[in-house]
CSV table of N, CA, C and O in Angstrom, one decimal:
chain,number,residue,atom,x,y,z
A,1,UNK,N,-29.1,-16.8,-1.8
A,1,UNK,CA,-28.4,-16.5,-0.2
A,1,UNK,C,-27.3,-15.9,-0.6
A,1,UNK,O,-26.5,-17.4,-0.9
A,2,UNK,N,-26.7,-15.2,-0.6
A,2,UNK,CA,-24.7,-14.9,-0.5
A,2,UNK,C,-24.3,-15.6,0.3
A,2,UNK,O,-23.8,-15.4,1.9
A,3,UNK,N,-23.7,-16.8,0.1
A,3,UNK,CA,-22.3,-17.1,1.2
A,3,UNK,C,-20.9,-16.8,1.3
A,3,UNK,O,-20.5,-17.4,1.2
A,4,UNK,N,-20.8,-15.6,-0.2
A,4,UNK,CA,-19.2,-15.5,-0.2
A,4,UNK,C,-18.3,-15.1,0.6
A,4,UNK,O,-18.9,-14.2,2.0
A,5,UNK,N,-17.2,-15.6,1.2
A,5,UNK,CA,-16.2,-15.3,2.4
A,5,UNK,C,-15.0,-14.9,1.9
A,5,UNK,O,-14.4,-15.6,0.6
A,6,UNK,N,-14.8,-13.7,2.3
A,6,UNK,CA,-13.4,-13.0,1.7
A,6,UNK,C,-12.4,-13.9,2.6
A,6,UNK,O,-12.3,-14.4,3.7
A,7,UNK,N,-11.6,-14.7,1.9
A,7,UNK,CA,-10.5,-15.2,2.2
A,7,UNK,C,-9.2,-14.8,2.9
A,7,UNK,O,-8.1,-15.0,2.6
A,8,UNK,N,-8.7,-13.1,1.8
A,8,UNK,CA,-7.7,-12.2,2.3
A,8,UNK,C,-7.6,-12.0,3.5
A,8,UNK,O,-8.3,-11.5,4.4
A,9,UNK,N,-6.3,-12.2,4.1
A,9,UNK,CA,-6.1,-11.7,5.0
A,9,UNK,C,-4.6,-11.0,4.9
A,9,UNK,O,-3.9,-11.0,6.1
A,10,UNK,N,-5.0,-9.7,4.5
A,10,UNK,CA,-3.8,-8.4,4.5
A,10,UNK,C,-4.8,-7.5,5.9
A,10,UNK,O,-3.6,-6.5,6.1
A,11,UNK,N,-5.5,-7.8,6.5
A,11,UNK,CA,-6.2,-6.9,7.7
A,11,UNK,C,-4.8,-7.0,8.7
A,11,UNK,O,-4.3,-7.9,9.2
A,12,UNK,N,-4.5,-5.5,9.2
A,12,UNK,CA,-3.6,-5.4,10.4
A,12,UNK,C,-4.2,-5.6,11.5
A,12,UNK,O,-5.4,-4.9,12.2
A,13,UNK,N,-4.2,-6.3,12.7
A,13,UNK,CA,-4.7,-6.4,13.7
A,13,UNK,C,-6.3,-6.4,13.8
A,13,UNK,O,-7.0,-7.4,12.4
A,14,UNK,N,-7.2,-5.8,14.0
A,14,UNK,CA,-8.6,-5.7,13.7
A,14,UNK,C,-9.0,-4.7,13.1
A,14,UNK,O,-10.6,-4.0,12.3
A,15,UNK,N,-8.2,-3.5,12.2
A,15,UNK,CA,-8.4,-3.1,11.1
A,15,UNK,C,-8.4,-3.7,9.8
A,15,UNK,O,-8.5,-4.8,9.4
A,16,UNK,N,-10.0,-3.6,9.5
A,16,UNK,CA,-10.4,-3.7,7.9
A,16,UNK,C,-9.3,-3.3,6.9
A,16,UNK,O,-8.5,-2.7,7.0
A,17,UNK,N,-9.3,-4.4,6.0
A,17,UNK,CA,-8.7,-4.2,4.6
A,17,UNK,C,-8.9,-3.0,3.6
A,17,UNK,O,-10.2,-2.4,3.3
A,18,UNK,N,-8.0,-1.9,3.5
A,18,UNK,CA,-7.9,-1.2,3.0
A,18,UNK,C,-7.2,-0.1,1.8
A,18,UNK,O,-6.4,-0.5,2.1
A,19,UNK,N,-7.8,-0.2,0.6
A,19,UNK,CA,-7.2,0.1,-0.5
A,19,UNK,C,-7.1,2.1,-0.6
A,19,UNK,O,-7.8,2.6,-0.2
A,20,UNK,N,-5.6,2.3,-0.8
A,20,UNK,CA,-5.4,3.6,-1.0
A,20,UNK,C,-4.9,4.2,-2.3
A,20,UNK,O,-4.2,3.5,-2.9
A,21,UNK,N,-5.6,5.2,-2.6
A,21,UNK,CA,-5.6,6.1,-4.3
A,21,UNK,C,-4.3,6.8,-4.0
A,21,UNK,O,-3.8,6.9,-2.8
A,22,UNK,N,-3.6,6.7,-5.0
A,22,UNK,CA,-2.5,7.7,-5.5
A,22,UNK,C,-2.4,8.8,-4.8
A,22,UNK,O,-0.9,8.9,-3.9
A,23,UNK,N,-2.9,9.9,-4.0
A,23,UNK,CA,-2.9,10.7,-4.0
A,23,UNK,C,-2.4,11.1,-2.3
A,23,UNK,O,-1.8,11.4,-1.5
A,24,UNK,N,-3.3,9.6,-1.5
A,24,UNK,CA,-3.1,9.5,-0.4
A,24,UNK,C,-1.6,8.8,0.1
A,24,UNK,O,-1.1,9.2,0.9
A,25,UNK,N,-1.5,7.8,-1.0
A,25,UNK,CA,0.0,7.2,-1.0
A,25,UNK,C,1.2,8.2,-1.0
A,25,UNK,O,2.0,7.9,-0.5
A,26,UNK,N,1.2,9.3,-1.8
A,26,UNK,CA,1.9,10.4,-2.1
A,26,UNK,C,2.0,11.4,-0.9
A,26,UNK,O,3.2,11.1,0.0
A,27,UNK,N,0.8,11.6,-0.2
A,27,UNK,CA,1.2,11.8,1.0
A,27,UNK,C,1.2,11.3,2.0
A,27,UNK,O,2.3,11.8,3.2
A,28,UNK,N,1.1,9.8,2.7
A,28,UNK,CA,1.8,9.2,3.5
A,28,UNK,C,3.2,9.4,3.3
A,28,UNK,O,3.6,8.9,4.5
A,29,UNK,N,3.6,8.5,1.9
A,29,UNK,CA,5.1,8.3,1.9
A,29,UNK,C,6.2,9.5,1.6
A,29,UNK,O,7.1,9.8,2.0
A,30,UNK,N,6.0,10.7,1.2
A,30,UNK,CA,6.6,12.2,1.0
A,30,UNK,C,7.2,12.0,-0.1
A,30,UNK,O,8.2,12.7,-0.9
A,31,UNK,N,6.6,10.7,-1.6
A,31,UNK,CA,7.2,10.3,-2.1
A,31,UNK,C,6.4,11.2,-3.6
A,31,UNK,O,5.3,11.5,-3.7
A,32,UNK,N,7.3,11.3,-4.5
A,32,UNK,CA,6.7,11.8,-5.6
A,32,UNK,C,5.6,10.9,-6.5
A,32,UNK,O,6.2,9.5,-6.2
A,33,UNK,N,4.6,10.9,-7.6
A,33,UNK,CA,4.4,10.0,-8.5
A,33,UNK,C,5.3,9.1,-9.1
A,33,UNK,O,5.3,7.7,-9.1
A,34,UNK,N,6.4,10.0,-9.7
A,34,UNK,CA,7.1,9.2,-10.5
A,34,UNK,C,7.8,8.3,-9.7
A,34,UNK,O,8.8,7.4,-9.8
A,35,UNK,N,8.4,8.7,-8.6
A,35,UNK,CA,9.1,8.2,-7.4
A,35,UNK,C,8.6,6.9,-7.4
A,35,UNK,O,9.1,5.9,-7.4
A,36,UNK,N,7.3,6.9,-6.5
A,36,UNK,CA,6.6,5.7,-6.4
A,36,UNK,C,6.4,4.4,-7.6
A,36,UNK,O,7.2,3.6,-7.0
A,37,UNK,N,6.3,4.9,-8.7
A,37,UNK,CA,5.9,4.0,-9.7
A,37,UNK,C,7.2,3.3,-10.2
A,37,UNK,O,7.7,2.2,-10.5
A,38,UNK,N,8.5,4.5,-10.2
A,38,UNK,CA,9.7,3.9,-10.3
A,38,UNK,C,10.4,2.9,-9.4
A,38,UNK,O,10.9,1.7,-9.5
A,39,UNK,N,10.3,2.5,-8.0
A,39,UNK,CA,10.6,1.9,-6.8
A,39,UNK,C,9.6,0.8,-7.0
A,39,UNK,O,10.0,-0.3,-7.3
A,40,UNK,N,8.9,1.0,-7.5
A,40,UNK,CA,7.2,-0.2,-7.8
A,40,UNK,C,8.0,-1.1,-9.1
A,40,UNK,O,8.4,-2.4,-8.7
A,41,UNK,N,9.0,-0.2,-10.1
A,41,UNK,CA,9.0,-1.1,-11.1
A,41,UNK,C,10.6,-1.6,-10.5
A,41,UNK,O,10.9,-2.5,-11.4
A,42,UNK,N,10.9,-1.2,-9.9
A,42,UNK,CA,12.6,-2.0,-9.1
A,42,UNK,C,12.3,-2.8,-8.0
A,42,UNK,O,13.0,-3.4,-7.5
A,43,UNK,N,11.0,-2.8,-7.6
A,43,UNK,CA,10.7,-3.8,-7.1
A,43,UNK,C,10.8,-3.4,-5.0
A,43,UNK,O,10.8,-4.3,-4.1
A,44,UNK,N,10.8,-2.0,-4.8
A,44,UNK,CA,11.3,-1.6,-3.8
A,44,UNK,C,10.4,-1.0,-3.2
A,44,UNK,O,10.4,-0.3,-1.8
A,45,UNK,N,9.5,-0.6,-3.9
A,45,UNK,CA,7.9,-0.1,-3.4
A,45,UNK,C,6.4,-1.4,-3.6
A,45,UNK,O,6.7,-2.1,-4.9
A,46,UNK,N,5.6,-1.6,-3.0
A,46,UNK,CA,4.5,-2.5,-3.0
A,46,UNK,C,4.0,-2.0,-4.0
A,46,UNK,O,3.8,-0.5,-4.7
A,47,UNK,N,3.8,-3.4,-4.9
A,47,UNK,CA,2.8,-3.2,-6.0
A,47,UNK,C,1.2,-3.1,-6.1
A,47,UNK,O,0.6,-3.3,-5.0
A,48,UNK,N,0.6,-1.8,-6.7
A,48,UNK,CA,-0.5,-1.6,-6.6
A,48,UNK,C,-1.8,-2.7,-7.0
A,48,UNK,O,-1.0,-3.4,-8.3
A,49,UNK,N,-3.1,-2.6,-6.9
A,49,UNK,CA,-3.7,-3.9,-7.3
A,49,UNK,C,-4.7,-2.9,-8.2
A,49,UNK,O,-4.7,-1.2,-7.9
A,50,UNK,N,-5.3,-3.3,-9.2
A,50,UNK,CA,-6.7,-3.0,-9.4
A,50,UNK,C,-7.7,-2.7,-9.2
A,50,UNK,O,-8.4,-3.5,-8.8
A,51,UNK,N,-8.1,-1.4,-9.0
A,51,UNK,CA,-8.9,-0.8,-8.0
A,51,UNK,C,-10.4,-1.1,-8.7
A,51,UNK,O,-11.4,-1.3,-8.8
A,52,UNK,N,-10.3,-0.6,-10.5
A,52,UNK,CA,-11.5,-1.0,-11.6
A,52,UNK,C,-11.0,-1.2,-12.9
A,52,UNK,O,-9.5,-1.2,-12.8
A,53,UNK,N,-11.4,-0.2,-13.8
A,53,UNK,CA,-10.8,-0.8,-14.7
A,53,UNK,C,-10.0,0.7,-15.4
A,53,UNK,O,-8.8,-0.3,-15.8
A,54,UNK,N,-9.9,1.5,-14.9
A,54,UNK,CA,-9.3,2.5,-14.7
A,54,UNK,C,-8.2,3.1,-14.0
A,54,UNK,O,-8.0,4.0,-14.0
A,55,UNK,N,-8.2,2.7,-12.7
A,55,UNK,CA,-7.6,3.0,-11.4
A,55,UNK,C,-7.0,1.7,-11.2
A,55,UNK,O,-7.3,0.5,-10.9
A,56,UNK,N,-6.0,2.1,-10.3
A,56,UNK,CA,-5.1,1.0,-9.2
A,56,UNK,C,-5.5,2.0,-8.1
A,56,UNK,O,-5.3,2.9,-7.5
A,57,UNK,N,-5.0,1.2,-7.0
A,57,UNK,CA,-4.9,1.7,-5.3
A,57,UNK,C,-3.4,0.6,-4.8
A,57,UNK,O,-3.3,-0.1,-5.1
A,58,UNK,N,-3.2,0.9,-3.6
A,58,UNK,CA,-2.3,0.5,-2.8
A,58,UNK,C,-2.7,0.0,-2.0
A,58,UNK,O,-3.9,0.4,-0.8
A,59,UNK,N,-2.6,-1.1,-0.9
A,59,UNK,CA,-3.0,-2.1,0.2
A,59,UNK,C,-2.4,-1.1,0.8
A,59,UNK,O,-1.2,-1.2,1.5
A,60,UNK,N,-3.4,-1.0,2.2
A,60,UNK,CA,-2.7,0.1,2.9
A,60,UNK,C,-1.9,-0.4,4.2
A,60,UNK,O,-0.8,0.2,4.4
A,61,UNK,N,-2.0,-2.0,4.2
A,61,UNK,CA,-1.3,-2.7,5.2
A,61,UNK,C,0.5,-2.8,4.4
A,61,UNK,O,1.6,-2.5,5.0
A,62,UNK,N,0.4,-2.6,3.2
A,62,UNK,CA,1.7,-2.7,2.4
A,62,UNK,C,2.0,-1.4,2.7
A,62,UNK,O,3.5,-1.7,2.5
A,63,UNK,N,1.7,-0.1,2.1
A,63,UNK,CA,2.1,0.4,2.8
A,63,UNK,C,2.8,1.1,3.5
A,63,UNK,O,3.5,1.8,4.3
A,64,UNK,N,1.8,0.8,5.0
A,64,UNK,CA,2.5,1.2,6.1
A,64,UNK,C,4.0,0.3,6.7
A,64,UNK,O,4.6,0.7,7.3
A,65,UNK,N,3.7,-1.4,6.0
A,65,UNK,CA,5.3,-2.1,6.2
A,65,UNK,C,6.4,-0.9,5.4
A,65,UNK,O,7.3,-1.2,6.3
A,66,UNK,N,5.9,-0.6,4.5
A,66,UNK,CA,7.0,-0.1,4.0
A,66,UNK,C,7.4,1.2,4.3
A,66,UNK,O,8.8,1.1,4.6
A,67,UNK,N,6.9,2.2,5.0
A,67,UNK,CA,7.2,2.8,6.0
A,67,UNK,C,7.9,2.4,7.2
A,67,UNK,O,8.8,3.0,8.0
A,68,UNK,N,7.4,1.7,7.8
A,68,UNK,CA,7.9,1.3,8.8
A,68,UNK,C,9.1,0.6,8.6
A,68,UNK,O,10.6,0.6,9.4
A,69,UNK,N,9.3,-0.2,7.2
A,69,UNK,CA,10.8,-0.7,7.1
A,69,UNK,C,11.9,0.5,7.1
A,69,UNK,O,12.8,-0.1,7.1
A,70,UNK,N,10.9,1.4,6.0
A,70,UNK,CA,12.5,2.9,6.1
A,70,UNK,C,12.5,3.4,7.7
A,70,UNK,O,13.6,3.8,7.5
A,71,UNK,N,11.9,3.8,8.3
A,71,UNK,CA,11.7,4.1,9.5
A,71,UNK,C,13.2,2.9,10.7
A,71,UNK,O,13.9,3.5,11.1
A,72,UNK,N,12.9,1.4,10.4
A,72,UNK,CA,13.8,1.0,11.0
A,72,UNK,C,15.3,0.9,10.3
A,72,UNK,O,15.9,0.9,11.0
A,73,UNK,N,15.1,1.3,9.1
A,73,UNK,CA,16.4,1.1,8.3
A,73,UNK,C,17.3,2.3,8.7
A,73,UNK,O,18.4,2.4,8.6
A,74,UNK,N,16.8,3.4,8.8
A,74,UNK,CA,17.1,5.0,9.3
A,74,UNK,C,17.6,5.1,10.7
A,74,UNK,O,18.6,5.5,11.0
A,75,UNK,N,16.6,4.0,11.8
A,75,UNK,CA,16.5,4.5,13.2
A,75,UNK,C,16.6,3.3,14.3
A,75,UNK,O,16.3,3.5,15.4
A,76,UNK,N,16.3,2.3,13.3
A,76,UNK,CA,16.5,1.2,13.8
A,76,UNK,C,14.9,0.7,13.8
A,76,UNK,O,13.8,1.4,13.8
A,77,UNK,N,14.5,0.1,14.9
A,77,UNK,CA,12.9,-0.6,15.0
A,77,UNK,C,12.0,0.4,15.6
A,77,UNK,O,12.5,0.8,16.3
A,78,UNK,N,10.7,0.6,14.4
A,78,UNK,CA,9.9,0.9,15.2
A,78,UNK,C,9.2,0.5,16.8
A,78,UNK,O,8.8,-0.6,16.4
A,79,UNK,N,9.1,1.5,17.4
A,79,UNK,CA,8.4,1.1,19.2
A,79,UNK,C,9.4,0.3,19.5
A,79,UNK,O,8.9,-1.0,20.4
A,80,UNK,N,11.1,0.3,19.4
A,80,UNK,CA,12.0,-0.6,20.4
A,80,UNK,C,11.8,-0.7,21.4
A,80,UNK,O,11.4,0.8,22.2
A,81,UNK,N,12.3,-1.7,22.0
A,81,UNK,CA,12.0,-1.4,23.8
A,81,UNK,C,13.0,-1.1,24.5
A,81,UNK,O,14.2,-1.1,23.6
């Protein structure tokens, strides 16, 4: 019987943890592949995680937080009262 429990808590609200591959990160952020990897190196974009031996992915919640921070920096808080 498998009793493994996931202790990661990156889920946002009731949304399950989800990994995004590069094409979706590009689509969501409007950044180029080169721009994303440059910002990862600079520490200004979330680092990817190893999805398999030959691929990486980004945690959806971290990308969403990055987008929200960019909006807040540009226009003020998202969903402000």
